[in-house]
Every structure is written in structure tokens, then in C-alpha cells.
JSON list of C-alpha atoms in Angstrom, two decimals:
[
{"chain": "A", "resi": 10, "resn": "UNK", "atom": "CA", "xyz": [-23.01, -2.97, -4.86]},
{"chain": "A", "resi": 11, "resn": "UNK", "atom": "CA", "xyz": [-22.56, -0.40, -2.17]},
{"chain": "A", "resi": 12, "resn": "UNK", "atom": "CA", "xyz": [-20.27, 2.47, -2.05]},
{"chain": "A", "resi": 13, "resn": "UNK", "atom": "CA", "xyz": [-16.86, 2.04, -0.42]},
{"chain": "A", "resi": 14, "resn": "UNK", "atom": "CA", "xyz": [-16.68, 3.52, 3.30]},
{"chain": "A", "resi": 15, "resn": "UNK", "atom": "CA", "xyz": [-14.29, 6.54, 3.08]},
{"chain": "A", "resi": 16, "resn": "UNK", "atom": "CA", "xyz": [-15.69, 7.72, 6.74]},
{"chain": "A", "resi": 17, "resn": "UNK", "atom": "CA", "xyz": [-14.20, 5.16, 9.21]},
{"chain": "A", "resi": 18, "resn": "UNK", "atom": "CA", "xyz": [-14.06, 1.65, 7.74]},
{"chain": "A", "resi": 19, "resn": "UNK", "atom": "CA", "xyz": [-11.76, 2.16, 4.77]},
{"chain": "A", "resi": 20, "resn": "UNK", "atom": "CA", "xyz": [-8.18, 2.15, 3.32]},
{"chain": "A", "resi": 21, "resn": "UNK", "atom": "CA", "xyz": [-8.12, 5.73, 3.50]},
{"chain": "A", "resi": 22, "resn": "UNK", "atom": "CA", "xyz": [-9.01, 5.83, 7.47]},
{"chain": "A", "resi": 23, "resn": "UNK", "atom": "CA", "xyz": [-5.96, 3.47, 8.14]},
{"chain": "A", "resi": 24, "resn": "UNK", "atom": "CA", "xyz": [-3.87, 5.94, 6.99]},
{"chain": "A", "resi": 25, "resn": "UNK", "atom": "CA", "xyz": [-5.49, 8.86, 8.61]},
{"chain": "A", "resi": 26, "resn": "UNK", "atom": "CA", "xyz": [-5.63, 6.74, 11.99]},
{"chain": "A", "resi": 27, "resn": "UNK", "atom": "CA", "xyz": [-1.97, 6.37, 12.09]},
{"chain": "A", "resi": 28, "resn": "UNK", "atom": "CA", "xyz": [-1.07, 9.82, 10.97]},
{"chain": "A", "resi": 29, "resn": "UNK", "atom": "CA", "xyz": [-3.54, 11.51, 13.61]},
{"chain": "A", "resi": 30, "resn": "UNK", "atom": "CA", "xyz": [-1.70, 9.16, 16.35]},
{"chain": "A", "resi": 31, "resn": "UNK", "atom": "CA", "xyz": [1.87, 10.32, 15.07]},
{"chain": "A", "resi": 32, "resn": "UNK", "atom": "CA", "xyz": [0.76, 14.12, 14.32]},
{"chain": "A", "resi": 33, "resn": "UNK", "atom": "CA", "xyz": [-2.29, 14.90, 15.91]},
{"chain": "A", "resi": 34, "resn": "UNK", "atom": "CA", "xyz": [-4.26, 15.55, 12.74]},
{"chain": "A", "resi": 35, "resn": "UNK", "atom": "CA", "xyz": [-5.29, 14.14, 9.05]},
{"chain": "A", "resi": 36, "resn": "UNK", "atom": "CA", "xyz": [-7.32, 15.33, 6.12]},
{"chain": "A", "resi": 37, "resn": "UNK", "atom": "CA", "xyz": [-9.47, 12.36, 6.46]},
{"chain": "A", "resi": 38, "resn": "UNK", "atom": "CA", "xyz": [-11.29, 10.82, 9.39]},
{"chain": "A", "resi": 39, "resn": "UNK", "atom": "CA", "xyz": [-9.69, 8.04, 11.22]},
{"chain": "A", "resi": 40, "resn": "UNK", "atom": "CA", "xyz": [-11.04, 4.60, 11.75]},
{"chain": "A", "resi": 41, "resn": "UNK", "atom": "CA", "xyz": [-14.17, 4.48, 13.61]},
{"chain": "A", "resi": 42, "resn": "UNK", "atom": "CA", "xyz": [-14.09, 3.44, 17.25]},
{"chain": "A", "resi": 43, "resn": "UNK", "atom": "CA", "xyz": [-14.61, -0.24, 17.22]},
{"chain": "A", "resi": 44, "resn": "UNK", "atom": "CA", "xyz": [-11.64, -0.52, 14.44]},
{"chain": "A", "resi": 45, "resn": "UNK", "atom": "CA", "xyz": [-9.20, 2.03, 16.03]},
{"chain": "A", "resi": 46, "resn": "UNK", "atom": "CA", "xyz": [-9.75, 0.01, 18.93]},
{"chain": "A", "resi": 47, "resn": "UNK", "atom": "CA", "xyz": [-8.08, -2.87, 17.42]},
{"chain": "A", "resi": 48, "resn": "UNK", "atom": "CA", "xyz": [-4.36, -1.44, 16.94]},
{"chain": "A", "resi": 49, "resn": "UNK", "atom": "CA", "xyz": [-2.48, -0.65, 20.00]},
{"chain": "A", "resi": 50, "resn": "UNK", "atom": "CA", "xyz": [-1.08, 2.65, 20.82]},
{"chain": "A", "resi": 51, "resn": "UNK", "atom": "CA", "xyz": [2.84, 2.74, 19.95]},
{"chain": "A", "resi": 52, "resn": "UNK", "atom": "CA", "xyz": [5.40, 5.14, 19.26]},
{"chain": "A", "resi": 53, "resn": "UNK", "atom": "CA", "xyz": [6.08, 3.94, 15.61]},
{"chain": "A", "resi": 54, "resn": "UNK", "atom": "CA", "xyz": [4.34, 2.00, 13.23]},
{"chain": "A", "resi": 55, "resn": "UNK", "atom": "CA", "xyz": [5.13, -0.26, 10.66]},
{"chain": "A", "resi": 56, "resn": "UNK", "atom": "CA", "xyz": [2.18, -0.79, 7.97]},
{"chain": "A", "resi": 57, "resn": "UNK", "atom": "CA", "xyz": [2.65, -3.45, 5.89]},
{"chain": "A", "resi": 58, "resn": "UNK", "atom": "CA", "xyz": [0.68, -3.32, 2.62]},
{"chain": "A", "resi": 59, "resn": "UNK", "atom": "CA", "xyz": [-0.08, -6.82, 0.93]},
{"chain": "A", "resi": 60, "resn": "UNK", "atom": "CA", "xyz": [-0.67, -6.30, -2.73]},
{"chain": "A", "resi": 61, "resn": "UNK", "atom": "CA", "xyz": [-3.90, -8.14, -3.63]},
{"chain": "A", "resi": 62, "resn": "UNK", "atom": "CA", "xyz": [-4.27, -10.05, -0.59]},
{"chain": "A", "resi": 63, "resn": "UNK", "atom": "CA", "xyz": [-8.01, -9.54, 0.06]},
{"chain": "A", "resi": 64, "resn": "UNK", "atom": "CA", "xyz": [-9.82, -10.47, 2.93]},
{"chain": "A", "resi": 65, "resn": "UNK", "atom": "CA", "xyz": [-11.32, -13.69, 1.50]},
{"chain": "A", "resi": 66, "resn": "UNK", "atom": "CA", "xyz": [-7.94, -15.09, 0.70]},
{"chain": "A", "resi": 67, "resn": "UNK", "atom": "CA", "xyz": [-7.09, -15.66, 4.20]},
{"chain": "A", "resi": 68, "resn": "UNK", "atom": "CA", "xyz": [-9.28, -18.85, 3.67]},
{"chain": "A", "resi": 69, "resn": "UNK", "atom": "CA", "xyz": [-5.98, -20.07, 1.80]},
{"chain": "A", "resi": 70, "resn": "UNK", "atom": "CA", "xyz": [-4.03, -22.97, 3.55]},
{"chain": "A", "resi": 71, "resn": "UNK", "atom": "CA", "xyz": [-0.91, -21.14, 3.17]},
{"chain": "A", "resi": 72, "resn": "UNK", "atom": "CA", "xyz": [-2.38, -18.11, 4.94]},
{"chain": "A", "resi": 73, "resn": "UNK", "atom": "CA", "xyz": [-2.06, -19.22, 8.53]},
{"chain": "A", "resi": 74, "resn": "UNK", "atom": "CA", "xyz": [-0.21, -16.80, 10.46]},
{"chain": "A", "resi": 75, "resn": "UNK", "atom": "CA", "xyz": [-2.42, -13.97, 8.42]},
{"chain": "A", "resi": 76, "resn": "UNK", "atom": "CA", "xyz": [-5.73, -15.72, 9.20]},
{"chain": "A", "resi": 77, "resn": "UNK", "atom": "CA", "xyz": [-4.85, -15.84, 12.85]},
{"chain": "A", "resi": 78, "resn": "UNK", "atom": "CA", "xyz": [-3.92, -12.27, 12.89]},
{"chain": "A", "resi": 79, "resn": "UNK", "atom": "CA", "xyz": [-7.07, -11.01, 11.11]},
{"chain": "A", "resi": 80, "resn": "UNK", "atom": "CA", "xyz": [-9.00, -8.74, 13.07]},
{"chain": "A", "resi": 81, "resn": "UNK", "atom": "CA", "xyz": [-11.84, -6.87, 10.81]},
{"chain": "A", "resi": 82, "resn": "UNK", "atom": "CA", "xyz": [-12.28, -6.30, 7.03]},
{"chain": "A", "resi": 83, "resn": "UNK", "atom": "CA", "xyz": [-12.03, -2.77, 5.70]},
{"chain": "A", "resi": 84, "resn": "UNK", "atom": "CA", "xyz": [-12.90, -1.37, 2.27]},
{"chain": "A", "resi": 85, "resn": "UNK", "atom": "CA", "xyz": [-10.65, -0.52, -0.49]},
{"chain": "A", "resi": 86, "resn": "UNK", "atom": "CA", "xyz": [-10.90, 2.56, -2.63]},
{"chain": "A", "resi": 87, "resn": "UNK", "atom": "CA", "xyz": [-12.97, 2.45, -5.83]},
{"chain": "A", "resi": 88, "resn": "UNK", "atom": "CA", "xyz": [-11.86, 1.29, -8.31]},
{"chain": "A", "resi": 89, "resn": "UNK", "atom": "CA", "xyz": [-10.07, -1.32, -6.28]},
{"chain": "A", "resi": 90, "resn": "UNK", "atom": "CA", "xyz": [-6.84, -1.31, -8.27]},
{"chain": "A", "resi": 91, "resn": "UNK", "atom": "CA", "xyz": [-3.31, -0.97, -6.89]},
{"chain": "A", "resi": 92, "resn": "UNK", "atom": "CA", "xyz": [-2.31, 2.56, -8.16]},
{"chain": "A", "resi": 93, "resn": "UNK", "atom": "CA", "xyz": [-5.75, 4.28, -6.84]},
{"chain": "A", "resi": 94, "resn": "UNK", "atom": "CA", "xyz": [-5.25, 2.72, -3.24]},
{"chain": "A", "resi": 95, "resn": "UNK", "atom": "CA", "xyz": [-1.51, 3.63, -3.20]},
{"chain": "A", "resi": 96, "resn": "UNK", "atom": "CA", "xyz": [-2.36, 7.10, -3.97]},
{"chain": "A", "resi": 97, "resn": "UNK", "atom": "CA", "xyz": [-4.96, 6.90, -1.31]},
{"chain": "A", "resi": 98, "resn": "UNK", "atom": "CA", "xyz": [-2.28, 6.03, 1.30]},
{"chain": "A", "resi": 99, "resn": "UNK", "atom": "CA", "xyz": [-0.05, 8.24, -0.09]},
{"chain": "A", "resi": 100, "resn": "UNK", "atom": "CA", "xyz": [-2.21, 11.16, 0.25]},
{"chain": "A", "resi": 101, "resn": "UNK", "atom": "CA", "xyz": [-4.70, 10.35, 2.82]},
{"chain": "A", "resi": 102, "resn": "UNK", "atom": "CA", "xyz": [-7.51, 11.30, 0.58]},
{"chain": "A", "resi": 103, "resn": "UNK", "atom": "CA", "xyz": [-10.17, 9.15, -1.22]},
{"chain": "A", "resi": 104, "resn": "UNK", "atom": "CA", "xyz": [-9.82, 9.06, -5.00]},
{"chain": "A", "resi": 105, "resn": "UNK", "atom": "CA", "xyz": [-11.97, 12.05, -5.72]},
{"chain": "A", "resi": 106, "resn": "UNK", "atom": "CA", "xyz": [-9.45, 14.30, -3.70]},
{"chain": "A", "resi": 107, "resn": "UNK", "atom": "CA", "xyz": [-6.34, 12.85, -4.92]},
{"chain": "A", "resi": 108, "resn": "UNK", "atom": "CA", "xyz": [-7.07, 12.45, -8.61]},
{"chain": "A", "resi": 109, "resn": "UNK", "atom": "CA", "xyz": [-5.23, 9.47, -9.42]},
{"chain": "A", "resi": 110, "resn": "UNK", "atom": "CA", "xyz": [-8.59, 7.40, -10.56]},
{"chain": "A", "resi": 111, "resn": "UNK", "atom": "CA", "xyz": [-7.88, 4.30, -12.37]},
{"chain": "A", "resi": 112, "resn": "UNK", "atom": "CA", "xyz": [-5.44, 1.72, -13.54]},
{"chain": "A", "resi": 113, "resn": "UNK", "atom": "CA", "xyz": [-5.94, 3.42, -16.84]},
{"chain": "A", "resi": 114, "resn": "UNK", "atom": "CA", "xyz": [-7.04, 6.87, -17.42]},
{"chain": "A", "resi": 115, "resn": "UNK", "atom": "CA", "xyz": [-6.98, 9.75, -19.76]},
{"chain": "A", "resi": 116, "resn": "UNK", "atom": "CA", "xyz": [-4.69, 12.66, -19.01]},
{"chain": "A", "resi": 117, "resn": "UNK", "atom": "CA", "xyz": [-5.80, 15.91, -20.83]},
{"chain": "A", "resi": 118, "resn": "UNK", "atom": "CA", "xyz": [-2.27, 17.61, -20.51]},
{"chain": "A", "resi": 119, "resn": "UNK", "atom": "CA", "xyz": [-0.48, 14.72, -22.69]},
{"chain": "A", "resi": 120, "resn": "UNK", "atom": "CA", "xyz": [-4.07, 14.11, -24.58]},
{"chain": "A", "resi": 121, "resn": "UNK", "atom": "CA", "xyz": [-3.48, 10.22, -24.21]},
{"chain": "A", "resi": 122, "resn": "UNK", "atom": "CA", "xyz": [-4.36, 7.06, -21.98]},
{"chain": "A", "resi": 123, "resn": "UNK", "atom": "CA", "xyz": [-1.86, 6.38, -19.27]},
{"chain": "A", "resi": 124, "resn": "UNK", "atom": "CA", "xyz": [-1.27, 3.10, -17.69]},
{"chain": "A", "resi": 125, "resn": "UNK", "atom": "CA", "xyz": [-0.62, 4.25, -14.11]},
{"chain": "A", "resi": 126, "resn": "UNK", "atom": "CA", "xyz": [1.68, 1.27, -13.25]},
{"chain": "A", "resi": 127, "resn": "UNK", "atom": "CA", "xyz": [4.60, 2.48, -15.42]},
{"chain": "A", "resi": 128, "resn": "UNK", "atom": "CA", "xyz": [3.32, 5.96, -16.39]},
{"chain": "A", "resi": 129, "resn": "UNK", "atom": "CA", "xyz": [3.25, 4.97, -20.20]},
{"chain": "A", "resi": 130, "resn": "UNK", "atom": "CA", "xyz": [0.99, 5.12, -23.03]},
{"chain": "A", "resi": 131, "resn": "UNK", "atom": "CA", "xyz": [-1.12, 1.85, -23.71]},
{"chain": "A", "resi": 132, "resn": "UNK", "atom": "CA", "xyz": [1.62, 0.98, -26.46]},
{"chain": "A", "resi": 133, "resn": "UNK", "atom": "CA", "xyz": [4.47, 1.31, -23.72]},
{"chain": "A", "resi": 134, "resn": "UNK", "atom": "CA", "xyz": [5.82, 4.66, -24.73]},
{"chain": "A", "resi": 135, "resn": "UNK", "atom": "CA", "xyz": [6.74, 7.20, -21.90]},
{"chain": "A", "resi": 136, "resn": "UNK", "atom": "CA", "xyz": [4.37, 10.11, -21.36]},
{"chain": "A", "resi": 137, "resn": "UNK", "atom": "CA", "xyz": [5.45, 13.73, -20.39]},
{"chain": "A", "resi": 138, "resn": "UNK", "atom": "CA", "xyz": [3.73, 13.91, -16.92]},
{"chain": "A", "resi": 139, "resn": "UNK", "atom": "CA", "xyz": [5.13, 15.79, -14.08]},
{"chain": "A", "resi": 140, "resn": "UNK", "atom": "CA", "xyz": [5.50, 12.78, -11.66]},
{"chain": "A", "resi": 141, "resn": "UNK", "atom": "CA", "xyz": [6.67, 14.46, -8.75]},
{"chain": "A", "resi": 142, "resn": "UNK", "atom": "CA", "xyz": [4.10, 16.70, -8.57]},
{"chain": "A", "resi": 143, "resn": "UNK", "atom": "CA", "xyz": [0.84, 14.62, -10.13]},
{"chain": "A", "resi": 144, "resn": "UNK", "atom": "CA", "xyz": [-0.54, 14.06, -6.39]},
{"chain": "A", "resi": 145, "resn": "UNK", "atom": "CA", "xyz": [-1.59, 17.00, -3.91]},
{"chain": "A", "resi": 146, "resn": "UNK", "atom": "CA", "xyz": [0.10, 17.29, -0.82]},
{"chain": "A", "resi": 147, "resn": "UNK", "atom": "CA", "xyz": [1.28, 13.80, 0.48]},
{"chain": "A", "resi": 148, "resn": "UNK", "atom": "CA", "xyz": [0.83, 12.03, 3.83]},
{"chain": "A", "resi": 149, "resn": "UNK", "atom": "CA", "xyz": [4.59, 11.92, 3.77]},
{"chain": "A", "resi": 150, "resn": "UNK", "atom": "CA", "xyz": [4.97, 15.54, 3.45]},
{"chain": "A", "resi": 151, "resn": "UNK", "atom": "CA", "xyz": [2.74, 16.12, 6.32]},
{"chain": "A", "resi": 152, "resn": "UNK", "atom": "CA", "xyz": [4.46, 13.50, 8.50]},
{"chain": "A", "resi": 153, "resn": "UNK", "atom": "CA", "xyz": [7.67, 14.95, 8.10]},
{"chain": "A", "resi": 154, "resn": "UNK", "atom": "CA", "xyz": [6.48, 18.63, 8.79]},
{"chain": "A", "resi": 155, "resn": "UNK", "atom": "CA", "xyz": [5.00, 17.45, 12.09]},
{"chain": "A", "resi": 156, "resn": "UNK", "atom": "CA", "xyz": [8.21, 15.97, 13.20]},
{"chain": "A", "resi": 157, "resn": "UNK", "atom": "CA", "xyz": [7.37, 12.21, 12.21]},
{"chain": "A", "resi": 158, "resn": "UNK", "atom": "CA", "xyz": [9.57, 10.44, 9.74]},
{"chain": "A", "resi": 159, "resn": "UNK", "atom": "CA", "xyz": [7.86, 8.45, 7.02]},
{"chain": "A", "resi": 160, "resn": "UNK", "atom": "CA", "xyz": [10.07, 5.71, 5.56]},
{"chain": "A", "resi": 161, "resn": "UNK", "atom": "CA", "xyz": [8.96, 3.48, 2.59]},
{"chain": "A", "resi": 162, "resn": "UNK", "atom": "CA", "xyz": [10.57, -0.12, 2.00]},
{"chain": "A", "resi": 163, "resn": "UNK", "atom": "CA", "xyz": [10.04, -1.13, -1.70]},
{"chain": "A", "resi": 164, "resn": "UNK", "atom": "CA", "xyz": [11.91, -3.69, -3.93]},
{"chain": "A", "resi": 165, "resn": "UNK", "atom": "CA", "xyz": [15.28, -1.84, -4.64]},
{"chain": "A", "resi": 166, "resn": "UNK", "atom": "CA", "xyz": [14.43, -1.72, -8.27]},
{"chain": "A", "resi": 167, "resn": "UNK", "atom": "CA", "xyz": [11.69, 0.31, -7.83]},
{"chain": "A", "resi": 168, "resn": "UNK", "atom": "CA", "xyz": [13.59, 3.41, -6.79]},
{"chain": "A", "resi": 169, "resn": "UNK", "atom": "CA", "xyz": [13.21, 6.32, -9.27]},
{"chain": "A", "resi": 170, "resn": "UNK", "atom": "CA", "xyz": [10.78, 4.87, -11.02]},
{"chain": "A", "resi": 171, "resn": "UNK", "atom": "CA", "xyz": [7.70, 7.08, -12.48]},
{"chain": "A", "resi": 172, "resn": "UNK", "atom": "CA", "xyz": [5.34, 5.53, -9.96]},
{"chain": "A", "resi": 173, "resn": "UNK", "atom": "CA", "xyz": [7.58, 5.73, -7.12]},
{"chain": "A", "resi": 174, "resn": "UNK", "atom": "CA", "xyz": [8.50, 9.34, -7.76]},
{"chain": "A", "resi": 175, "resn": "UNK", "atom": "CA", "xyz": [4.35, 9.99, -7.89]},
{"chain": "A", "resi": 176, "resn": "UNK", "atom": "CA", "xyz": [3.51, 8.05, -4.72]},
{"chain": "A", "resi": 177, "resn": "UNK", "atom": "CA", "xyz": [6.36, 8.55, -2.43]},
{"chain": "A", "resi": 178, "resn": "UNK", "atom": "CA", "xyz": [7.07, 12.45, -2.66]},
{"chain": "A", "resi": 179, "resn": "UNK", "atom": "CA", "xyz": [8.69, 13.81, 1.00]},
{"chain": "A", "resi": 180, "resn": "UNK", "atom": "CA", "xyz": [9.14, 10.25, 2.08]},
{"chain": "A", "resi": 181, "resn": "UNK", "atom": "CA", "xyz": [12.54, 8.27, 2.67]},
{"chain": "A", "resi": 182, "resn": "UNK", "atom": "CA", "xyz": [12.99, 5.52, 0.19]},
{"chain": "A", "resi": 183, "resn": "UNK", "atom": "CA", "xyz": [14.63, 2.14, 1.31]},
{"chain": "A", "resi": 184, "resn": "UNK", "atom": "CA", "xyz": [15.15, -0.51, -1.21]},
{"chain": "A", "resi": 185, "resn": "UNK", "atom": "CA", "xyz": [15.29, -4.35, -0.39]},
{"chain": "A", "resi": 186, "resn": "UNK", "atom": "CA", "xyz": [16.31, -7.15, -2.45]},
{"chain": "A", "resi": 187, "resn": "UNK", "atom": "CA", "xyz": [14.69, -10.10, -0.76]},
{"chain": "A", "resi": 188, "resn": "UNK", "atom": "CA", "xyz": [11.94, -10.51, 2.08]},
{"chain": "A", "resi": 189, "resn": "UNK", "atom": "CA", "xyz": [14.34, -11.72, 4.77]},
{"chain": "A", "resi": 190, "resn": "UNK", "atom": "CA", "xyz": [16.40, -8.25, 4.13]},
{"chain": "A", "resi": 191, "resn": "UNK", "atom": "CA", "xyz": [12.96, -6.40, 4.10]},
{"chain": "A", "resi": 192, "resn": "UNK", "atom": "CA", "xyz": [11.74, -7.86, 7.56]},
{"chain": "A", "resi": 193, "resn": "UNK", "atom": "CA", "xyz": [14.99, -7.01, 8.93]},
{"chain": "A", "resi": 194, "resn": "UNK", "atom": "CA", "xyz": [15.03, -3.69, 7.75]},
{"chain": "A", "resi": 195, "resn": "UNK", "atom": "CA", "xyz": [11.45, -3.03, 8.75]},
{"chain": "A", "resi": 196, "resn": "UNK", "atom": "CA", "xyz": [12.19, -4.13, 12.49]},
{"chain": "A", "resi": 197, "resn": "UNK", "atom": "CA", "xyz": [15.31, -2.15, 12.67]},
{"chain": "A", "resi": 198, "resn": "UNK", "atom": "CA", "xyz": [13.50, 1.18, 11.09]},
{"chain": "A", "resi": 199, "resn": "UNK", "atom": "CA", "xyz": [10.88, 0.86, 13.66]},
{"chain": "A", "resi": 200, "resn": "UNK", "atom": "CA", "xyz": [12.81, 1.18, 16.80]},
{"chain": "A", "resi": 201, "resn": "UNK", "atom": "CA", "xyz": [13.01, 5.04, 16.88]},
{"chain": "A", "resi": 202, "resn": "UNK", "atom": "CA", "xyz": [9.87, 6.60, 18.00]},
{"chain": "A", "resi": 203, "resn": "UNK", "atom": "CA", "xyz": [7.94, 8.90, 15.66]},
{"chain": "A", "resi": 204, "resn": "UNK", "atom": "CA", "xyz": [8.38, 7.03, 12.42]},
{"chain": "A", "resi": 205, "resn": "UNK", "atom": "CA", "xyz": [5.78, 5.38, 10.20]},
{"chain": "A", "resi": 206, "resn": "UNK", "atom": "CA", "xyz": [7.51, 2.66, 8.17]},
{"chain": "A", "resi": 207, "resn": "UNK", "atom": "CA", "xyz": [5.55, 1.35, 4.86]},
{"chain": "A", "resi": 208, "resn": "UNK", "atom": "CA", "xyz": [6.52, -2.11, 3.67]},
{"chain": "A", "resi": 209, "resn": "UNK", "atom": "CA", "xyz": [5.39, -3.31, 0.57]},
{"chain": "A", "resi": 210, "resn": "UNK", "atom": "CA", "xyz": [4.80, -6.90, -0.30]},
{"chain": "A", "resi": 211, "resn": "UNK", "atom": "CA", "xyz": [4.21, -7.62, -3.90]},
{"chain": "A", "resi": 212, "resn": "UNK", "atom": "CA", "xyz": [4.04, -11.62, -4.16]},
{"chain": "A", "resi": 213, "resn": "UNK", "atom": "CA", "xyz": [0.31, -12.49, -3.88]},
{"chain": "A", "resi": 214, "resn": "UNK", "atom": "CA", "xyz": [-0.66, -10.00, -6.39]},
{"chain": "A", "resi": 215, "resn": "UNK", "atom": "CA", "xyz": [1.63, -11.06, -8.86]},
{"chain": "A", "resi": 216, "resn": "UNK", "atom": "CA", "xyz": [0.74, -14.89, -8.61]},
{"chain": "A", "resi": 217, "resn": "UNK", "atom": "CA", "xyz": [-2.67, -14.02, -8.85]},
{"chain": "A", "resi": 218, "resn": "UNK", "atom": "CA", "xyz": [-2.45, -12.21, -11.89]},
{"chain": "A", "resi": 219, "resn": "UNK", "atom": "CA", "xyz": [0.00, -14.66, -13.69]},
{"chain": "A", "resi": 220, "resn": "UNK", "atom": "CA", "xyz": [-1.21, -17.90, -12.47]},
{"chain": "A", "resi": 221, "resn": "UNK", "atom": "CA", "xyz": [-4.47, -17.67, -10.66]},
{"chain": "A", "resi": 222, "resn": "UNK", "atom": "CA", "xyz": [-5.44, -18.51, -6.99]},
{"chain": "A", "resi": 223, "resn": "UNK", "atom": "CA", "xyz": [-5.64, -22.50, -7.40]},
{"chain": "A", "resi": 224, "resn": "UNK", "atom": "CA", "xyz": [-2.03, -22.47, -8.74]},
{"chain": "A", "resi": 225, "resn": "UNK", "atom": "CA", "xyz": [1.34, -23.55, -6.78]},
{"chain": "A", "resi": 226, "resn": "UNK", "atom": "CA", "xyz": [2.94, -20.26, -7.39]},
{"chain": "A", "resi": 227, "resn": "UNK", "atom": "CA", "xyz": [-0.12, -18.61, -5.66]},
{"chain": "A", "resi": 228, "resn": "UNK", "atom": "CA", "xyz": [0.31, -21.00, -2.67]},
{"chain": "A", "resi": 229, "resn": "UNK", "atom": "CA", "xyz": [3.98, -20.03, -2.77]},
{"chain": "A", "resi": 230, "resn": "UNK", "atom": "CA", "xyz": [3.39, -16.37, -2.86]},
{"chain": "A", "resi": 231, "resn": "UNK", "atom": "CA", "xyz": [0.92, -16.60, 0.23]},
{"chain": "A", "resi": 232, "resn": "UNK", "atom": "CA", "xyz": [3.56, -18.52, 2.08]},
{"chain": "A", "resi": 233, "resn": "UNK", "atom": "CA", "xyz": [5.82, -15.82, 1.58]},
{"chain": "A", "resi": 234, "resn": "UNK", "atom": "CA", "xyz": [3.79, -13.13, 2.62]},
{"chain": "A", "resi": 235, "resn": "UNK", "atom": "CA", "xyz": [2.53, -15.14, 5.75]},
{"chain": "A", "resi": 236, "resn": "UNK", "atom": "CA", "xyz": [6.32, -15.69, 6.77]},
{"chain": "A", "resi": 237, "resn": "UNK", "atom": "CA", "xyz": [6.82, -11.98, 6.11]},
{"chain": "A", "resi": 238, "resn": "UNK", "atom": "CA", "xyz": [4.07, -11.18, 8.73]},
{"chain": "A", "resi": 239, "resn": "UNK", "atom": "CA", "xyz": [5.09, -13.98, 11.42]},
{"chain": "A", "resi": 240, "resn": "UNK", "atom": "CA", "xyz": [8.81, -12.97, 11.18]},
{"chain": "A", "resi": 241, "resn": "UNK", "atom": "CA", "xyz": [8.05, -9.34, 11.49]},
{"chain": "A", "resi": 242, "resn": "UNK", "atom": "CA", "xyz": [5.84, -9.92, 14.64]},
{"chain": "A", "resi": 243, "resn": "UNK", "atom": "CA", "xyz": [8.79, -11.77, 16.07]},
{"chain": "A", "resi": 244, "resn": "UNK", "atom": "CA", "xyz": [11.37, -9.19, 15.45]},
{"chain": "A", "resi": 245, "resn": "UNK", "atom": "CA", "xyz": [9.32, -5.73, 16.23]},
{"chain": "A", "resi": 246, "resn": "UNK", "atom": "CA", "xyz": [11.11, -3.66, 18.63]},
{"chain": "A", "resi": 247, "resn": "UNK", "atom": "CA", "xyz": [9.49, -2.58, 21.80]},
{"chain": "A", "resi": 248, "resn": "UNK", "atom": "CA", "xyz": [7.02, 0.59, 21.49]},
{"chain": "A", "resi": 249, "resn": "UNK", "atom": "CA", "xyz": [6.40, -0.51, 17.65]},
{"chain": "A", "resi": 250, "resn": "UNK", "atom": "CA", "xyz": [3.35, -1.96, 16.26]},
{"chain": "A", "resi": 251, "resn": "UNK", "atom": "CA", "xyz": [2.68, -3.63, 12.72]},
{"chain": "A", "resi": 252, "resn": "UNK", "atom": "CA", "xyz": [-0.70, -3.18, 10.86]},
{"chain": "A", "resi": 253, "resn": "UNK", "atom": "CA", "xyz": [-1.41, -5.24, 7.99]},
{"chain": "A", "resi": 254, "resn": "UNK", "atom": "CA", "xyz": [-3.55, -4.18, 5.18]},
{"chain": "A", "resi": 255, "resn": "UNK", "atom": "CA", "xyz": [-4.36, -4.96, 1.47]},
{"chain": "A", "resi": 256, "resn": "UNK", "atom": "CA", "xyz": [-5.00, -2.58, -1.35]},
{"chain": "A", "resi": 257, "resn": "UNK", "atom": "CA", "xyz": [-7.80, -5.18, -3.07]},
{"chain": "A", "resi": 258, "resn": "UNK", "atom": "CA", "xyz": [-8.37, -8.48, -3.71]},
{"chain": "A", "resi": 259, "resn": "UNK", "atom": "CA", "xyz": [-8.71, -10.85, -6.62]},
{"chain": "A", "resi": 260, "resn": "UNK", "atom": "CA", "xyz": [-11.34, -13.06, -8.21]},
{"chain": "A", "resi": 261, "resn": "UNK", "atom": "CA", "xyz": [-10.38, -15.97, -10.78]},
{"chain": "A", "resi": 262, "resn": "UNK", "atom": "CA", "xyz": [-12.59, -15.85, -13.95]},
{"chain": "A", "resi": 263, "resn": "UNK", "atom": "CA", "xyz": [-12.65, -18.52, -16.60]},
{"chain": "A", "resi": 264, "resn": "UNK", "atom": "CA", "xyz": [-10.73, -18.27, -19.69]}
]
């Protein structure tokens, strides 16, 4: 097993590349030249985060439009779990720089192991953590300070949640109720120049965790993700570019 690439071939470099294009700088290196050249220059960008859609999942029969659009593989942050990778995007830093180091981690200020999806104890009790200031300065704060506008598109029920407060300080939150609404909103929001719109698509991750990659539920979720990507490409306004990434992949294990 090798260490992840944080110098030009990782998720942290994707967000740094987009930040550099919109503002002229970022705290981490952008993508190495061969990868950066795969992303056209644009006035605004839509970063579509497909939760759980690792590179090897693109071989699934329902992944068609996603597989056709594949350009390269990049490294997730370590450990390869959603909250760690989302914090990497939210700060433009690798995990050692932003401090959200695992799905579960012990926090000395509360003397508890905290589950970082819902920010509770392992028994589901809320913990007294300062969610709004857990992370260092965010990507969104830097973008806004430089005159760009960061917008996150999330399921509407995520608004105000502890994880949303941890990750999206300094961004504009827009909630959606279904994927058709999400695609339409992403396309409309990308029209003005100087914007980074981040669209979160959770379906593949949920289906893989609950039912496994051989299930009908997984095939349906992959179809939803592919449809989102295809429809967004059809609706993108002139001057904007969509970049699709994942935060990690999945492997099925025997019972």
C-alpha cells in the first residue's frame, strides 16, 4: 500500500486547482500538468461529488455516461472515508492539515470518541463541539475573500446539521429535494462568472453500504448518478465546466 498523492494527483489537488483558477492561489498544489490539462478553463465551475463512486465502479453496466466521461484516476485522502475527504475539499488541505482524521475519532475537548457523520458519541448522544469553528480557514472563506462565490448544493434536510456547519462555513447553502431540482439549480447557479458550485450526490454510497454492489438498489443508484451527470452536461451554460469526482470507493466483503 502506498501513501496517497497530495502533491498533484489527489482530491486535495482538484479543489486547489479550481481555487487557483478562480482566485490565483491555494494552500495546496494544484493538479499536476497532465491532469490539470484535462479540465478546460472556465469562468465558473461545478464540482460534482459522487459519494462512494470509486474509479473501479465505473465498470458497472449502469455507469455509462460516467464511464464515457472518465479522464483519469486520482487519490482520495487517507483514511478513505466521506467526512475526511469532504473536509479536504472544505479546506484545500490534506487531513494532517485540517484535523478531521477519521469517521470516528477521539476528541480531547469532550473526552469522547465522536462519530463525525452526525457528530455524536458512538451511542448517538450529541457532543458539545464547536462545529462552526472545528476546521481551519475554509476553501469557501478564501474564495469569498477573493471575490468568488462558493455555493454548495446539498439535500435540503442537511441544512443546519452539525456536519454541514463543520464543512461549509463561508459558503452559500442551497438545498434540493430531488435530483432533477439539483441539476437545474446547479446549471442555473453556474451561469454567473466567478462561482464554484459544489453538488453532492449521495445515492451510490448509500446503496453500496446498505445493499452491496451486486444489488438492484445499487444499479438504480448508479443509474441516478449517471443521469445526473448526463443531464448536467446538457444544461451547463456557456462559460462553465463540470468536474466530477468521488471521495472514496467501496469493496464488498463476505458476511
